[in-house]
Short mmCIF file of C-alpha atoms in Angstrom, two decimals:
data_model
loop_
_atom_site.label_atom_id
_atom_site.label_comp_id
_atom_site.label_asym_id
_atom_site.label_seq_id
_atom_site.Cartn_x
_atom_site.Cartn_y
_atom_site.Cartn_z
CA MET A 6 0.00 0.00 0.00
CA ARG A 7 2.91 2.39 0.70
CA GLU A 8 4.18 1.70 -2.82
CA ALA A 9 0.76 2.58 -4.27
CA ALA A 10 0.86 5.93 -2.48
CA GLY A 11 3.87 6.87 -4.58
CA PHE A 12 1.84 6.76 -7.80
CA CYS A 13 -0.11 9.71 -9.12
CA GLY A 14 -2.12 10.50 -12.21
CA ASP A 15 -5.39 11.82 -13.55
CA THR A 16 -7.77 8.86 -13.26
CA ILE A 17 -7.86 5.46 -11.58
CA ILE A 18 -10.38 2.80 -12.65
CA ASN A 19 -11.51 -0.04 -10.41
CA ALA A 20 -12.82 -2.69 -12.82
CA ASN A 21 -13.29 -5.34 -10.13
CA PRO A 22 -16.81 -6.85 -10.55
CA SER A 23 -16.61 -7.95 -6.89
CA ARG A 24 -15.24 -4.84 -5.25
CA SER A 25 -13.46 -5.43 -1.92
CA LEU A 26 -12.12 -3.37 0.95
CA LEU A 27 -8.58 -4.03 -0.29
CA SER A 28 -9.31 -2.74 -3.79
CA ASP A 29 -10.95 0.38 -2.33
CA LEU A 30 -7.96 1.02 -0.09
CA PHE A 31 -5.64 0.73 -3.07
CA VAL A 32 -7.75 3.23 -5.01
CA LEU A 33 -7.67 5.68 -2.10
CA ALA A 34 -3.90 5.29 -1.72
CA VAL A 35 -3.20 6.54 -5.26
CA ASN A 36 -3.06 10.29 -5.75
CA VAL A 37 -5.49 11.01 -8.62
CA ARG A 38 -8.15 13.55 -9.57
CA HIS A 39 -10.85 11.10 -10.70
CA ARG A 40 -11.93 7.68 -9.43
CA ILE A 41 -14.22 5.42 -11.50
CA ALA A 42 -15.62 1.99 -10.62
CA GLN A 43 -17.75 -0.74 -12.10
CA GLN A 44 -21.01 -1.47 -10.31
CA SER A 45 -20.18 -4.36 -8.00
CA ASP A 46 -21.97 -7.37 -6.64
CA HIS A 47 -22.02 -8.15 -2.89
CA ALA A 48 -19.62 -11.10 -2.94
CA GLU A 49 -17.05 -9.17 -0.88
CA LEU A 50 -19.01 -6.24 0.60
CA SER A 51 -22.46 -6.07 2.17
CA ALA A 52 -25.09 -3.66 0.83
CA THR A 53 -24.32 -1.18 3.62
CA LYS A 54 -20.56 -1.31 3.00
CA MET A 55 -21.15 -1.04 -0.75
CA LYS A 56 -22.96 2.28 -0.27
CA ARG A 57 -19.87 3.56 1.55
CA SER A 58 -17.64 2.17 -1.15
CA ASP A 59 -19.63 3.92 -3.90
CA LYS A 60 -18.98 7.28 -2.22
CA ILE A 61 -15.25 6.86 -2.88
CA TYR A 62 -15.85 7.13 -6.61
CA GLU A 63 -16.75 10.10 -8.74
CA LYS A 64 -18.59 7.74 -11.11
CA VAL A 65 -19.95 4.20 -10.66
CA ILE A 66 -20.85 2.70 -14.03
CA PRO A 67 -24.05 0.61 -13.82
CA CYS A 68 -24.31 -2.89 -15.26
CA ASN A 69 -26.63 -5.88 -15.15
CA LEU A 70 -25.38 -7.79 -12.11
CA LYS A 71 -27.24 -10.94 -13.23
CA ALA A 72 -25.44 -11.03 -16.58
CA MET A 73 -22.33 -13.12 -17.20
CA GLU A 74 -18.98 -11.41 -16.69
CA LEU A 75 -18.28 -10.81 -20.39
CA ILE A 76 -21.56 -8.92 -20.74
CA LYS A 77 -20.93 -6.88 -17.59
CA ASN A 78 -17.43 -6.00 -18.76
CA ALA A 79 -18.78 -4.87 -22.14
CA GLU A 80 -21.32 -2.63 -20.40
CA PHE A 81 -18.49 -1.21 -18.32
CA MET A 82 -16.36 -0.46 -21.38
CA ARG A 83 -19.29 1.29 -23.07
CA GLY A 84 -19.81 3.28 -19.87
CA LEU A 85 -16.20 4.43 -20.12
CA GLY A 86 -16.92 5.89 -23.54
CA LEU A 87 -16.31 3.05 -26.01
CA LYS A 88 -19.86 3.17 -27.35
CA ASP A 89 -19.43 0.40 -29.94
CA PHE A 90 -17.62 -2.05 -27.64
CA LYS A 91 -19.13 -5.56 -27.80
CA ALA A 92 -18.64 -8.61 -25.61
CA ASP A 93 -16.38 -11.26 -27.10
CA LEU A 94 -14.02 -13.97 -25.99
CA SER A 95 -10.40 -12.97 -25.71
CA VAL A 96 -7.89 -14.64 -28.03
CA LEU A 97 -4.47 -15.75 -26.85
CA PRO A 98 -1.81 -15.42 -29.55
CA ASP A 99 0.25 -18.42 -30.55
CA VAL A 100 3.58 -17.99 -28.76
CA PRO A 101 6.01 -20.81 -29.67
CA CYS A 102 7.88 -22.20 -26.70
CA ASP A 103 9.98 -25.17 -25.69
CA VAL A 104 7.51 -27.68 -24.23
CA ASP A 105 7.18 -31.45 -24.46
CA THR A 106 3.91 -31.97 -26.33
CA PRO A 107 2.53 -35.50 -26.78
CA THR A 108 2.64 -36.82 -30.33
CA GLN A 109 -0.74 -38.58 -29.96
CA LYS A 110 -4.15 -37.08 -29.18
CA TYR A 111 -4.37 -35.91 -25.60
CA ALA A 112 -6.70 -34.30 -23.10
CA VAL A 113 -5.76 -31.78 -20.42
CA ILE A 114 -7.10 -32.02 -16.87
CA PHE A 115 -7.02 -29.08 -14.42
CA PRO A 116 -8.01 -30.48 -10.99
CA ASP A 117 -6.87 -27.49 -8.92
CA ALA A 118 -8.53 -24.13 -8.19
CA ASP A 119 -8.06 -20.97 -6.16
CA ALA A 120 -9.97 -22.46 -3.23
CA PRO A 121 -10.93 -26.03 -2.21
CA ILE A 122 -14.64 -25.12 -2.42
CA GLN A 123 -14.19 -24.78 -6.20
CA MET A 124 -12.57 -28.19 -6.61
CA TRP A 125 -14.42 -31.21 -7.94
CA ASN A 126 -13.71 -34.40 -5.99
CA TYR A 127 -10.54 -35.94 -7.43
CA LYS A 128 -12.27 -39.35 -7.59
CA ASN A 129 -14.58 -37.92 -10.24
CA TYR A 130 -11.54 -36.94 -12.26
CA VAL A 131 -10.26 -40.50 -11.94
CA LYS A 132 -13.46 -41.69 -13.66
CA VAL A 133 -13.15 -39.02 -16.33
CA VAL A 134 -9.53 -39.95 -17.08
CA GLN A 135 -10.39 -43.65 -17.28
CA ASN A 136 -13.25 -42.91 -19.68
CA LEU A 137 -11.16 -40.65 -21.91
CA ILE A 138 -8.43 -43.26 -22.20
CA SER A 139 -10.61 -46.37 -22.61
CA GLU A 140 -13.34 -44.89 -24.82
CA TYR A 141 -11.42 -42.34 -26.89
CA GLY A 142 -7.83 -43.57 -26.74
CA VAL A 143 -6.33 -40.26 -25.67
CA GLN A 144 -3.46 -39.58 -23.29
CA CYS A 145 -4.29 -37.37 -20.30
CA LEU A 146 -2.04 -34.57 -19.06
CA ILE A 147 -2.78 -33.26 -15.56
CA LEU A 148 -1.78 -29.59 -15.36
CA GLY A 149 -1.98 -26.86 -12.74
CA GLY A 150 -0.02 -25.37 -9.89
CA ASN A 151 2.40 -27.15 -7.60
CA ARG A 152 0.13 -26.49 -4.60
CA TYR A 153 -2.14 -29.42 -5.51
CA ARG A 154 0.44 -31.66 -7.13
CA ASP A 155 -0.48 -34.48 -4.73
CA THR A 156 -4.05 -34.32 -6.05
CA GLY A 157 -2.75 -34.77 -9.59
CA ALA A 158 -0.64 -37.71 -8.45
CA ALA A 159 -3.66 -39.30 -6.78
CA ILE A 160 -5.69 -39.02 -9.99
CA GLY A 161 -2.98 -40.67 -12.04
CA LYS A 162 -2.26 -43.46 -9.59
CA ARG A 163 -5.89 -44.31 -8.93
CA GLY A 164 -6.71 -44.55 -12.62
CA LYS A 165 -7.11 -48.00 -14.16
CA PHE A 166 -5.01 -46.85 -17.12
CA PHE A 167 -2.58 -44.72 -15.13
CA ALA A 168 0.26 -45.45 -17.56
CA LEU A 169 -1.43 -43.15 -20.09
CA SER A 170 -1.97 -40.28 -17.66
CA LYS A 171 0.87 -37.97 -16.67
CA ASN A 172 0.94 -35.60 -13.73
CA ARG A 173 2.71 -32.38 -14.79
CA MET A 174 1.30 -30.08 -12.13
CA GLY A 175 3.92 -27.50 -11.16
CA GLU A 176 6.15 -28.44 -14.11
CA THR A 177 5.09 -25.87 -16.73
CA ASN A 178 5.18 -22.11 -16.88
CA LEU A 179 2.20 -20.10 -18.14
CA VAL A 180 3.28 -19.97 -21.80
CA GLN A 181 3.97 -23.72 -21.87
CA CYS A 182 0.61 -24.39 -20.23
CA ILE A 183 -1.17 -22.27 -22.86
CA GLN A 184 0.49 -24.16 -25.70
CA LEU A 185 -0.41 -27.56 -24.19
CA VAL A 186 -4.03 -26.43 -23.84
CA ARG A 187 -4.07 -25.02 -27.39
CA ASN A 188 -3.06 -28.35 -28.90
CA ALA A 189 -5.27 -30.55 -26.70
CA SER A 190 -8.36 -32.37 -27.98
CA ILE A 191 -10.36 -31.32 -24.92
CA VAL A 192 -9.88 -29.67 -21.53
CA ILE A 193 -11.62 -30.78 -18.33
CA SER A 194 -11.25 -28.11 -15.65
CA ASN A 195 -12.53 -26.74 -12.40
CA ASP A 196 -13.76 -23.14 -12.43
CA THR A 197 -10.23 -21.77 -12.56
CA GLY A 198 -7.58 -20.31 -14.87
CA GLY A 199 -7.34 -23.44 -17.00
CA ALA A 200 -10.93 -23.00 -18.13
CA HIS A 201 -10.25 -19.42 -19.20
CA ILE A 202 -7.15 -20.49 -21.14
CA ALA A 203 -9.20 -23.13 -22.98
CA ALA A 204 -11.84 -20.55 -23.90
CA ALA A 205 -9.18 -18.11 -25.14
CA THR A 206 -7.50 -20.78 -27.31
CA ARG A 207 -10.86 -22.12 -28.56
CA THR A 208 -10.11 -25.59 -27.19
CA PRO A 209 -13.21 -27.71 -26.42
CA LEU A 210 -13.92 -27.37 -22.70
CA ARG A 211 -15.97 -29.03 -19.99
CA CYS A 212 -15.98 -27.15 -16.69
CA SER A 213 -16.79 -29.06 -13.50
CA CYS A 214 -18.36 -27.39 -10.47
CA ARG A 215 -18.26 -28.86 -7.00
CA TRP A 216 -21.48 -27.09 -5.97
CA MET A 217 -23.33 -28.90 -8.79
CA GLU A 218 -22.64 -32.33 -7.35
CA PRO A 219 -25.76 -34.15 -6.06
CA GLY A 220 -26.10 -34.16 -2.28
#
């Protein structure tokens, strides 16, 4: 926060669709003339605290809080003055890199997430991996951060065809991960960064959600 106080300028924009106390403090710490924010949901701040938060900003751009994030972001951009801005998926450019890519068809599995509540039970991924290998004859690469590498190992070891699944969690940088996703036949992911990479590379995607499990 002390570092933020050293910045100055004309305008600061808080584009966080779930505004938080931390983001507001950062905005206040920067020496600017104008402060603009996107209308926020109440994921981080209650209705009462949101009213206080809104007072920090010279302008709060309204949006449909029930719309998906791409639509809300497009409304925000139009509110900033880009009148013809339309919602669209981002596109990640093809950046060649040194990465060991399987020669046969393969699927990518992302079993990790920012928080455990977002993670599908790893046993479900075991079933998915077994089905992909037995029914479609594809190799399965398990990607993600090193934090949940043990989860990736458990998926590979529990699988009936574990020889065709490879745990590479924590072994790739972002560019390598993007290229592996780009060339995959399909991506199976929790609601996390892997799903967004698949969307941006136009790779077929199935996103699992723990809160959609029965019971």
